[in-house]
CSV table of C-alpha atoms in Angstrom, one decimal:
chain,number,residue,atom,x,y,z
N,46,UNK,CA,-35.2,106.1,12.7
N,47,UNK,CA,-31.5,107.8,12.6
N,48,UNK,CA,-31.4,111.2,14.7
N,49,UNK,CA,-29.0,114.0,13.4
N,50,UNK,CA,-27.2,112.9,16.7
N,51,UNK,CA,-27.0,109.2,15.3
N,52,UNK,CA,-25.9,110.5,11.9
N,53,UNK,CA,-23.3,113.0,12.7
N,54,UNK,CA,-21.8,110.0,15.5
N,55,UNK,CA,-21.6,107.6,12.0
N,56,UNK,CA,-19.9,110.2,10.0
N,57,UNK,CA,-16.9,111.2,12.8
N,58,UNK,CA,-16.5,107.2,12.5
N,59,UNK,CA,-16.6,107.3,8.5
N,60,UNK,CA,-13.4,110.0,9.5
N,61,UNK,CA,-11.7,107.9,11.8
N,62,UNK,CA,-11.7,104.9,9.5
N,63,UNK,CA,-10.1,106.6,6.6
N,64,UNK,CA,-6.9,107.1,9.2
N,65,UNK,CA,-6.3,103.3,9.0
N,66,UNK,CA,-5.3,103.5,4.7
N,67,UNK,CA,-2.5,102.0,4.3
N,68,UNK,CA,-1.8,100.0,7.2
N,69,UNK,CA,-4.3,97.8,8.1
N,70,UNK,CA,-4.1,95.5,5.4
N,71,UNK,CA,-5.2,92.4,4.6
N,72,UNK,CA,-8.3,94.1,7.1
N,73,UNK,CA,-10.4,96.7,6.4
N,74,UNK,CA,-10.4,100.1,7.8
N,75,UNK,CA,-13.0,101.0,10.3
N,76,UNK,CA,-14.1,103.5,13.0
N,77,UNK,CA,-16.2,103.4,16.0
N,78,UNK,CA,-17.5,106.1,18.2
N,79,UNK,CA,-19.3,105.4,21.8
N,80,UNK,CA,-21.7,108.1,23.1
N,81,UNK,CA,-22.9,107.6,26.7
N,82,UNK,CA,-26.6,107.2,27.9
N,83,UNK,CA,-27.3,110.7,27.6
N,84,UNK,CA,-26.0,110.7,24.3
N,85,UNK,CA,-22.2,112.8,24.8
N,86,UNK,CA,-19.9,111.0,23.0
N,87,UNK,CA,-16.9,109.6,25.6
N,88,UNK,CA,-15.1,107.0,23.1
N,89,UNK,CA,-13.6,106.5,19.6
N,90,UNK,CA,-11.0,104.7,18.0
N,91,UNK,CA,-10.3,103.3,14.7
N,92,UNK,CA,-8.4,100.1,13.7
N,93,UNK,CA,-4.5,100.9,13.3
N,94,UNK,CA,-3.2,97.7,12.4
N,95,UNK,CA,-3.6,94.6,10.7
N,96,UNK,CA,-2.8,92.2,14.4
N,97,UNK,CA,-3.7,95.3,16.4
N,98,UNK,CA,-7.0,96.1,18.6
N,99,UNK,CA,-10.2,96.6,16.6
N,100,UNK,CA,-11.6,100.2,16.0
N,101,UNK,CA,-14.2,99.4,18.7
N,102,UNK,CA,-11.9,98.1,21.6
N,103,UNK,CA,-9.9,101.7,20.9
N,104,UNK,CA,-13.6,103.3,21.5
N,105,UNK,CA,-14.5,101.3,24.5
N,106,UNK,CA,-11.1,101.4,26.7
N,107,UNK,CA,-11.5,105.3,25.9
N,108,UNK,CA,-15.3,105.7,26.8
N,109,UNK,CA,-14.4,103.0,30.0
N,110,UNK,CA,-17.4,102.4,32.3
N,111,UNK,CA,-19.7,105.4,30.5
N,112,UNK,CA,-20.1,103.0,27.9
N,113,UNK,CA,-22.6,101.1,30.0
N,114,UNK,CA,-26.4,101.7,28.3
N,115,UNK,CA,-24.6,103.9,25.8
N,116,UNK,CA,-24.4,103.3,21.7
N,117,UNK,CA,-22.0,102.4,19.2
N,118,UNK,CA,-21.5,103.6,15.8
N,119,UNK,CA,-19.5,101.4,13.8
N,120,UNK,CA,-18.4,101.5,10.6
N,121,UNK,CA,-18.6,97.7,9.6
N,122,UNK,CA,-20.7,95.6,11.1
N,123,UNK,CA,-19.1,94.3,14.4
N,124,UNK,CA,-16.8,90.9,13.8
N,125,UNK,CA,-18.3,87.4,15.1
N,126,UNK,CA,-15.2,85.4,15.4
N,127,UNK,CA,-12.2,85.2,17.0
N,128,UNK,CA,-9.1,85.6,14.5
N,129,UNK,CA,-6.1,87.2,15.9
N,130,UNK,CA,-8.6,89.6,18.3
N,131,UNK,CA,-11.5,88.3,19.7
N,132,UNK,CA,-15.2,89.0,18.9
N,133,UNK,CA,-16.1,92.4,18.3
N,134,UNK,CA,-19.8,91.8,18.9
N,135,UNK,CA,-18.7,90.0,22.3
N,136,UNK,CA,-16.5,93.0,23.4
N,137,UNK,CA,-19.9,95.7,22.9
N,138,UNK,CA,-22.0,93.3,25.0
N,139,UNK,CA,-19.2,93.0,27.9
N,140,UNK,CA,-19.0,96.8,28.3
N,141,UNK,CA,-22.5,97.4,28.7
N,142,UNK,CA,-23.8,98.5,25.2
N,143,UNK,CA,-27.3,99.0,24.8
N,144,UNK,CA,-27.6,100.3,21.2
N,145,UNK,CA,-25.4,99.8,17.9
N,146,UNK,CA,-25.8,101.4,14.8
N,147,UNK,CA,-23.6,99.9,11.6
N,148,UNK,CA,-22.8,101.2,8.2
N,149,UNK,CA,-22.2,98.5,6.1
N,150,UNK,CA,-22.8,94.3,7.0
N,151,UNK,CA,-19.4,92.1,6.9
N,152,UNK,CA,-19.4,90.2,3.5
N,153,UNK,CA,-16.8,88.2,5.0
N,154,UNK,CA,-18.5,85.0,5.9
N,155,UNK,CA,-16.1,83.9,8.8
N,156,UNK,CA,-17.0,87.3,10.2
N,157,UNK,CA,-20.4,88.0,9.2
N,158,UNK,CA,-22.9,87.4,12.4
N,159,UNK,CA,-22.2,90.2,14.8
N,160,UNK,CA,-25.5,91.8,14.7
N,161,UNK,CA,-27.4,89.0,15.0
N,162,UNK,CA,-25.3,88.2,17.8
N,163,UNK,CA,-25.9,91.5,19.4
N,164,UNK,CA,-29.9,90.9,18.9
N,165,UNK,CA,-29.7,88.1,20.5
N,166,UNK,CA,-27.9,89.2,23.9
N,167,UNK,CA,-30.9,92.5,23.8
N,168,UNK,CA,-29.2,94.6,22.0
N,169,UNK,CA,-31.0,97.4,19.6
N,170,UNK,CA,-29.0,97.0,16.9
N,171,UNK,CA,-29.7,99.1,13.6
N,172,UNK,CA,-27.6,98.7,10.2
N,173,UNK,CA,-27.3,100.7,6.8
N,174,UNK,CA,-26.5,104.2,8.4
N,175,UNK,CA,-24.2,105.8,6.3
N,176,UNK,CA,-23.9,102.4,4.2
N,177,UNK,CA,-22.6,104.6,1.0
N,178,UNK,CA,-20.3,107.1,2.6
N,179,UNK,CA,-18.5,104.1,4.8
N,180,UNK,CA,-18.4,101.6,1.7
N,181,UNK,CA,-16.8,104.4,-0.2
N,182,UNK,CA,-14.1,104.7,2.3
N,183,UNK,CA,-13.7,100.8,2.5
N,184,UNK,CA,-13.7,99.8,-1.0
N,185,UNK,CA,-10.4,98.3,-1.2
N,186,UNK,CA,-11.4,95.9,1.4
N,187,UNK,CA,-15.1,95.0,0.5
N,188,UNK,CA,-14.0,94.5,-3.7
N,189,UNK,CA,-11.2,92.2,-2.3
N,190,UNK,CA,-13.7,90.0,-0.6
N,191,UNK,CA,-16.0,90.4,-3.0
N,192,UNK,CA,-14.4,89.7,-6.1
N,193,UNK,CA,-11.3,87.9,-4.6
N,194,UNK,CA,-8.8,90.3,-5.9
N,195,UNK,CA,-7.3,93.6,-4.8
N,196,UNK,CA,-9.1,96.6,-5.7
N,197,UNK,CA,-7.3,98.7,-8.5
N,198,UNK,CA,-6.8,102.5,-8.6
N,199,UNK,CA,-5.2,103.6,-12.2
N,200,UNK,CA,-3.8,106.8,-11.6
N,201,UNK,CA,-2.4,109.1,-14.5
N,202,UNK,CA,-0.8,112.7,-15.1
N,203,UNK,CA,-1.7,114.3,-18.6
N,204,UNK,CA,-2.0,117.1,-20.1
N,205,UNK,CA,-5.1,118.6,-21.0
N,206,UNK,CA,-5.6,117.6,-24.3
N,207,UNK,CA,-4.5,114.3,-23.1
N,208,UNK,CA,-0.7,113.7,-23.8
N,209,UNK,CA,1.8,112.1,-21.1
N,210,UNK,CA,4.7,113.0,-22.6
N,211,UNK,CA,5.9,115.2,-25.9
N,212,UNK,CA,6.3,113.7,-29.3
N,213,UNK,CA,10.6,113.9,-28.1
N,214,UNK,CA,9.5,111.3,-25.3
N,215,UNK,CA,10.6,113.6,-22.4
N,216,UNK,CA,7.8,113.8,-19.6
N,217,UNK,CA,9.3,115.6,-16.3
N,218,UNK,CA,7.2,117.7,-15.4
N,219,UNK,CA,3.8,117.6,-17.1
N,220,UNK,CA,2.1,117.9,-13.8
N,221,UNK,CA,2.9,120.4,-11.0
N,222,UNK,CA,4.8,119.4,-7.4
N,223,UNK,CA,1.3,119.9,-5.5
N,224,UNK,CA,0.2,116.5,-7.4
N,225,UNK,CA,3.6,115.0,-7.1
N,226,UNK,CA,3.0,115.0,-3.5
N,227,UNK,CA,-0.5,114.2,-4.0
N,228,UNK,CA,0.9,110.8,-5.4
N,229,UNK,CA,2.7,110.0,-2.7
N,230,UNK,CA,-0.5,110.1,-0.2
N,231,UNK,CA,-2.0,108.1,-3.1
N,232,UNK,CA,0.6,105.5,-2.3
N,233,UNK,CA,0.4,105.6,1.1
N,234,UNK,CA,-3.0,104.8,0.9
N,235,UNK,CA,-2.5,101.1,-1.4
N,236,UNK,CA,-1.0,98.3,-0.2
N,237,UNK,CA,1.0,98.1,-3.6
N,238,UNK,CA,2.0,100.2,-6.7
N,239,UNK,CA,2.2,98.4,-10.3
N,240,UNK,CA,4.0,99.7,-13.3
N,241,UNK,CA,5.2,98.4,-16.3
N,242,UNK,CA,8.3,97.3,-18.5
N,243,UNK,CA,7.9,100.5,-20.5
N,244,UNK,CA,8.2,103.2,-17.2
N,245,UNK,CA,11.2,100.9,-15.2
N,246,UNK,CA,13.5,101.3,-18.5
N,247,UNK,CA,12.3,104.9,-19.1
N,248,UNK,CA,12.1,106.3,-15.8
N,249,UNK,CA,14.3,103.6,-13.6
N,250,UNK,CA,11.3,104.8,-10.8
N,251,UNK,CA,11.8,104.2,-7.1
N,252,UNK,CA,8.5,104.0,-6.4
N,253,UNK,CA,9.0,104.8,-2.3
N,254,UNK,CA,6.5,106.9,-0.5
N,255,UNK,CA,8.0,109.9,0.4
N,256,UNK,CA,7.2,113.0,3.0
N,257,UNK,CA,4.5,111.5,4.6
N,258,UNK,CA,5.1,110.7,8.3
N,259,UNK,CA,4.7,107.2,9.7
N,260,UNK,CA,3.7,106.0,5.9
N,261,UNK,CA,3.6,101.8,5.5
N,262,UNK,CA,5.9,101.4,2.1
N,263,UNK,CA,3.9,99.4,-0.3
N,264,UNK,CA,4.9,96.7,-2.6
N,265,UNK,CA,6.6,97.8,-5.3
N,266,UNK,CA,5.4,96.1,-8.6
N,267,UNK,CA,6.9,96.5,-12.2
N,268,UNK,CA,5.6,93.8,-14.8
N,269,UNK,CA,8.6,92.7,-16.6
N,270,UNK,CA,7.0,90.3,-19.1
N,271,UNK,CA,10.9,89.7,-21.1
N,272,UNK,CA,12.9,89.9,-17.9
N,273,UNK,CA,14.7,92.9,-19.6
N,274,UNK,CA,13.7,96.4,-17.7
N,275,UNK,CA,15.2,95.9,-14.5
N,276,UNK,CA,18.4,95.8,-14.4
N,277,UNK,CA,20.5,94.8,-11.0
N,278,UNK,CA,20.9,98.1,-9.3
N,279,UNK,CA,17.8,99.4,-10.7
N,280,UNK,CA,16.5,102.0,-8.1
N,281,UNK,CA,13.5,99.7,-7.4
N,282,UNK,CA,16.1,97.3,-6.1
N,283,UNK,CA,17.2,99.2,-2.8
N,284,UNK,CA,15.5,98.5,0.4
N,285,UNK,CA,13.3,101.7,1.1
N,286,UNK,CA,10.3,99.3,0.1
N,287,UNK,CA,9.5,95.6,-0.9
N,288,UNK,CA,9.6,94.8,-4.3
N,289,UNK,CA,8.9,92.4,-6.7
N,290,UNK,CA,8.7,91.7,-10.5
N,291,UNK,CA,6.4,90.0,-12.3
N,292,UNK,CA,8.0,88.0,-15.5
N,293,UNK,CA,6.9,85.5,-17.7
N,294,UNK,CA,7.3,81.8,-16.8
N,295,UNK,CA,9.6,81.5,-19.3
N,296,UNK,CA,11.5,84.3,-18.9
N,297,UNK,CA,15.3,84.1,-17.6
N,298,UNK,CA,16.1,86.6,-15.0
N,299,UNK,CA,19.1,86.7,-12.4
N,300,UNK,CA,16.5,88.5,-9.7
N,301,UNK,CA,15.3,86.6,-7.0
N,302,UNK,CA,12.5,88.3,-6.4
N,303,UNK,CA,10.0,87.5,-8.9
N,304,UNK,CA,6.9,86.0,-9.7
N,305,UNK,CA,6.2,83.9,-13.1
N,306,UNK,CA,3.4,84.2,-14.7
N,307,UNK,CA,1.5,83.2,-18.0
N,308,UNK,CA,1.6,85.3,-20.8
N,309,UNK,CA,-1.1,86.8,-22.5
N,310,UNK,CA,-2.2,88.4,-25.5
N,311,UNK,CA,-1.2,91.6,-23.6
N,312,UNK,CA,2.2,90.5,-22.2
N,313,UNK,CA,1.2,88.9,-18.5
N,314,UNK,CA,-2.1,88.0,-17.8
N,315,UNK,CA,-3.4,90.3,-15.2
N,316,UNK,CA,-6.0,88.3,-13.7
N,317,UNK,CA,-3.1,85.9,-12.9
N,318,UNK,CA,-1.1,89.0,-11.1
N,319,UNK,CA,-4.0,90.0,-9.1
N,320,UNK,CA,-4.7,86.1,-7.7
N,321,UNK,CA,-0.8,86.4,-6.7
N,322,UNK,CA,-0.6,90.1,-5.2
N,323,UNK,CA,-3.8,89.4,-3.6
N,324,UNK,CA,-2.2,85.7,-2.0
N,325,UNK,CA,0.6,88.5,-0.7
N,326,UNK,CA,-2.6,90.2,1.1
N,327,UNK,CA,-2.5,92.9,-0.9
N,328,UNK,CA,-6.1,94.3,-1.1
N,329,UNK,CA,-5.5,97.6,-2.7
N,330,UNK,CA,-3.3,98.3,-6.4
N,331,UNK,CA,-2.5,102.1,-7.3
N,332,UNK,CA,-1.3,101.5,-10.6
N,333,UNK,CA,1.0,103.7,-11.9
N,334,UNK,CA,1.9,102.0,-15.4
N,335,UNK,CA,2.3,104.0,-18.8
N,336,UNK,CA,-0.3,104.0,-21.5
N,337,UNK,CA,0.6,100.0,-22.2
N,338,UNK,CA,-0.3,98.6,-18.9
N,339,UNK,CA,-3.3,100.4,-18.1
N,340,UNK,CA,-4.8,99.4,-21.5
N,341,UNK,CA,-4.2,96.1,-20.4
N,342,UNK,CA,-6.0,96.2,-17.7
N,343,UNK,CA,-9.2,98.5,-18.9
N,344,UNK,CA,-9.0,95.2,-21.4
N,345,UNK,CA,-9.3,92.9,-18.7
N,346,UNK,CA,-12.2,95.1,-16.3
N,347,UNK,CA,-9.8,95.3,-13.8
N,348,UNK,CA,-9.9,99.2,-13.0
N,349,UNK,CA,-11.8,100.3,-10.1
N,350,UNK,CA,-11.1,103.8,-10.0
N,351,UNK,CA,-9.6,106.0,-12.1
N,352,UNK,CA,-7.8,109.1,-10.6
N,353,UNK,CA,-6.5,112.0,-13.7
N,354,UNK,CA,-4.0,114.8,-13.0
N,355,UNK,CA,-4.6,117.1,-15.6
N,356,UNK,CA,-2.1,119.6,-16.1
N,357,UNK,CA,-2.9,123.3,-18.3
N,358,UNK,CA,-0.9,122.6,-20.8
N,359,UNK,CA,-0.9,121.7,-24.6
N,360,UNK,CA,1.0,119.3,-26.2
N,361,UNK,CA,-1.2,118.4,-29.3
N,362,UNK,CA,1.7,115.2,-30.3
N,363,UNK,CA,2.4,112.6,-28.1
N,364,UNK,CA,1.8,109.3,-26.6
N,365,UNK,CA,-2.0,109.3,-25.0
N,366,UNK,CA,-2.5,108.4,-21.6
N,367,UNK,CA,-4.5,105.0,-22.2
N,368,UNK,CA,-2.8,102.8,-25.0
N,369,UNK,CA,-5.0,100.1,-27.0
N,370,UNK,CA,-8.1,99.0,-24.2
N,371,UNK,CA,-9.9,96.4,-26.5
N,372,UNK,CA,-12.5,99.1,-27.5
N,373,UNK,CA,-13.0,99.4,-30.9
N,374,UNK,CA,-16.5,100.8,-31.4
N,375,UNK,CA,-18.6,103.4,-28.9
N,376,UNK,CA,-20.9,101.5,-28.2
N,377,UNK,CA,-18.3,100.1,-26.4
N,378,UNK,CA,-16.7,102.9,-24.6
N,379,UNK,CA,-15.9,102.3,-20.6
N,380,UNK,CA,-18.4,105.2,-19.2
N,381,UNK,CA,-17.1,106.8,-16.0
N,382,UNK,CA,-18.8,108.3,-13.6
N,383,UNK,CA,-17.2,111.4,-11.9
N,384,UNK,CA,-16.9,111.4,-8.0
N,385,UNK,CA,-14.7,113.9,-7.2
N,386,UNK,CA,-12.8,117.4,-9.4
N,387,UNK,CA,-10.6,119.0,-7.1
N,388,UNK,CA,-7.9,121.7,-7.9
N,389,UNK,CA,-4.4,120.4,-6.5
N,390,UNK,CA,-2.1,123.5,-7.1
N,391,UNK,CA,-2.5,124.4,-10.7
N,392,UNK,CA,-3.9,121.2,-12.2
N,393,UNK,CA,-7.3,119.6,-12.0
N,394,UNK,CA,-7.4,116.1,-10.1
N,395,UNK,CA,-10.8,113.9,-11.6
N,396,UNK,CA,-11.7,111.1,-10.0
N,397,UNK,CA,-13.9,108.5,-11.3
N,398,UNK,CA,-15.2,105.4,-11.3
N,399,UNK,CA,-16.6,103.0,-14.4
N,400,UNK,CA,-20.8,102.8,-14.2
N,401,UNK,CA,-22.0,99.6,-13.9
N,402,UNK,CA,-24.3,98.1,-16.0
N,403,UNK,CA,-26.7,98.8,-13.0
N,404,UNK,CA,-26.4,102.6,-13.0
N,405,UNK,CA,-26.7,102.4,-17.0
């Protein structure tokens, strides 16, 4: 049975996960924190970098020799296999370990095995603490080996009664610079950020992350079915981030940078773009695409998330935020289920996520 001790040990290691977003990819994200024997905690660590030390070798070279007969609280189950870092699982045993508590179990199956491994050796070793908070945090990475294909975030500015833009077409700015910026953590937190043909000819975007410290630049994506939105010496071009477009295999482009792709009754099918992102090792998609795009992929049950800036303001003409989805009755309607409203300056930010025929 989990103490309060146990529990508020997993949930500093939920924290130190989350500081791993956006730069541990293809890997997951995860914290550890060591108490000693007597139950102070003298360790933490989370994993940095895909390549780099594991979130529980940070935690044990800081706790050092008061690990011995101490516990670990680890995010993920510990790993089993030796990859680019050795065994996690061997590691915990080697300082001295006596108890590990774990949040969620490794789906991956060349990883999978730590805890019994643990057991084995004497360990106590106890798992599901936390399991919802620390899957929350690590969804990108558990619906990537879950589903084989990166885990998509559509994100959207509006205004309240729904409109991106006024019936004129101009759109800068609906939303205030407190979710501008917002946006930017938001893309600092995905290993890559889609749009589509419509937004690269309308807003020649850039795309970057900007004003956050230390931020890994993600993939750049714009699905350019035709080959005609971006032009050489588009602003998605320069080298503040990778890039690359996603055309048609029959397209003609001059850029070099490309993938080809089969169409669809949507222009590019976007099962086929997330098999080739996800071959890149991207394991997270914010997508940033106009009304179009995300339709698209509503159409093809490809949205994970959905984060909404809404803006106080009233446009009453207008294109709508989500474009034609396949829904036609509703019966039909994709229900959401809200996780998070937060006030980011003078909008609202919702965050939700669709409900599964489970939670119907």
């Amino acid at each position: 049975m989990a103490t309060q001790a146990d529990i508020t040990a997993m949930r500093r290691a939920i924290v130190l996960a989350a500081r791993g977003l956006g730069s541990t990819s293809p890997n997951p994200v995860v914290g550890c924190v060591v108490l000693d024997a007597s139950g102070h905690q003298v360790g933490e660590g989370w994993h940095q970098r895909a390549g780099g030390p594991h979130a529980e070798i940070h935690a044990l070279r800081e706790a050092g020799v008061l690990a011995r007969g101490g516990t670990a609280y680890v995010t993920l189950e510990p790993c089993n296999h030796t990859g680019r870092t050795g065994p996690c699982a061997e590691a915990l045993l080697e300082a001295g370990i006596s108890r590990v508590f774990y949040a969620v179990g490794d789906p991956n199956p060349q990883a999978t095995g730590g805890a019994d491994t643990l057991r084995a050796a004497g360990a106590e070793v106890f798992g599901g603490l936390l399991a919802d908070e620390a899957e929350a945090g690590n969804i990108a990475w558990l619906t990537s080996v879950r589903l084989g294909r990166p885990h998509v975030t559509w994100k959207y500015a509006a205004t309240l009664d729904g409109r991106i833009a006024a019936a004129d077409g101009t759109s800068r700015w609906i939303t205030s610079a407190e979710s501008r910026a917002d946006v930017h953590r938001l893309r600092a937190e995905a290993d890559a950020v889609v749009v589509g043909s419509g937004t690269a000819r309308t807003d020649d975007p850039h795309l970057a992350v900007r004003d956050i410290e230390e931020a890994v630049q993600p993939l750049r994506v714009v699905v350019d079915t035709e080959a005609t939105a971006v032009k050489p010496g588009a602003r998605i071009l320069d080298d503040a981030a990778p890039t690359l477009i996603a055309v048609a295999e029959d397209a003609e482009t001059p850029l070099t940078d490309v993938v080809r792709l089969p169409r669809a009754d949507r222009g590019l099918s976007v099962p086929a773009l997330l098999d080739a992102l996800h071959e890149r090792g991207v394991r997270s998609v914010l997508l940033e695409g106009g009304p179009t795009l995300a339709g698209a992929f509503v159409a093809a049950g490809a949205v994970d998330k959905v984060v909404g800036y809404l803006a106080p303001v009233l446009l009453g003409a207008g294109p709508n935020a989500l474009a034609d989805a396949g829904i036609t009755t509703i019966a039909d309607a994709l229900r959401l289920h809200v996780t998070e409203t937060v006030r980011i300056g003078p909008d609202l930010r919702i965050t939700a996520t669709p409900v599964t025929n489970k939670e119907r």
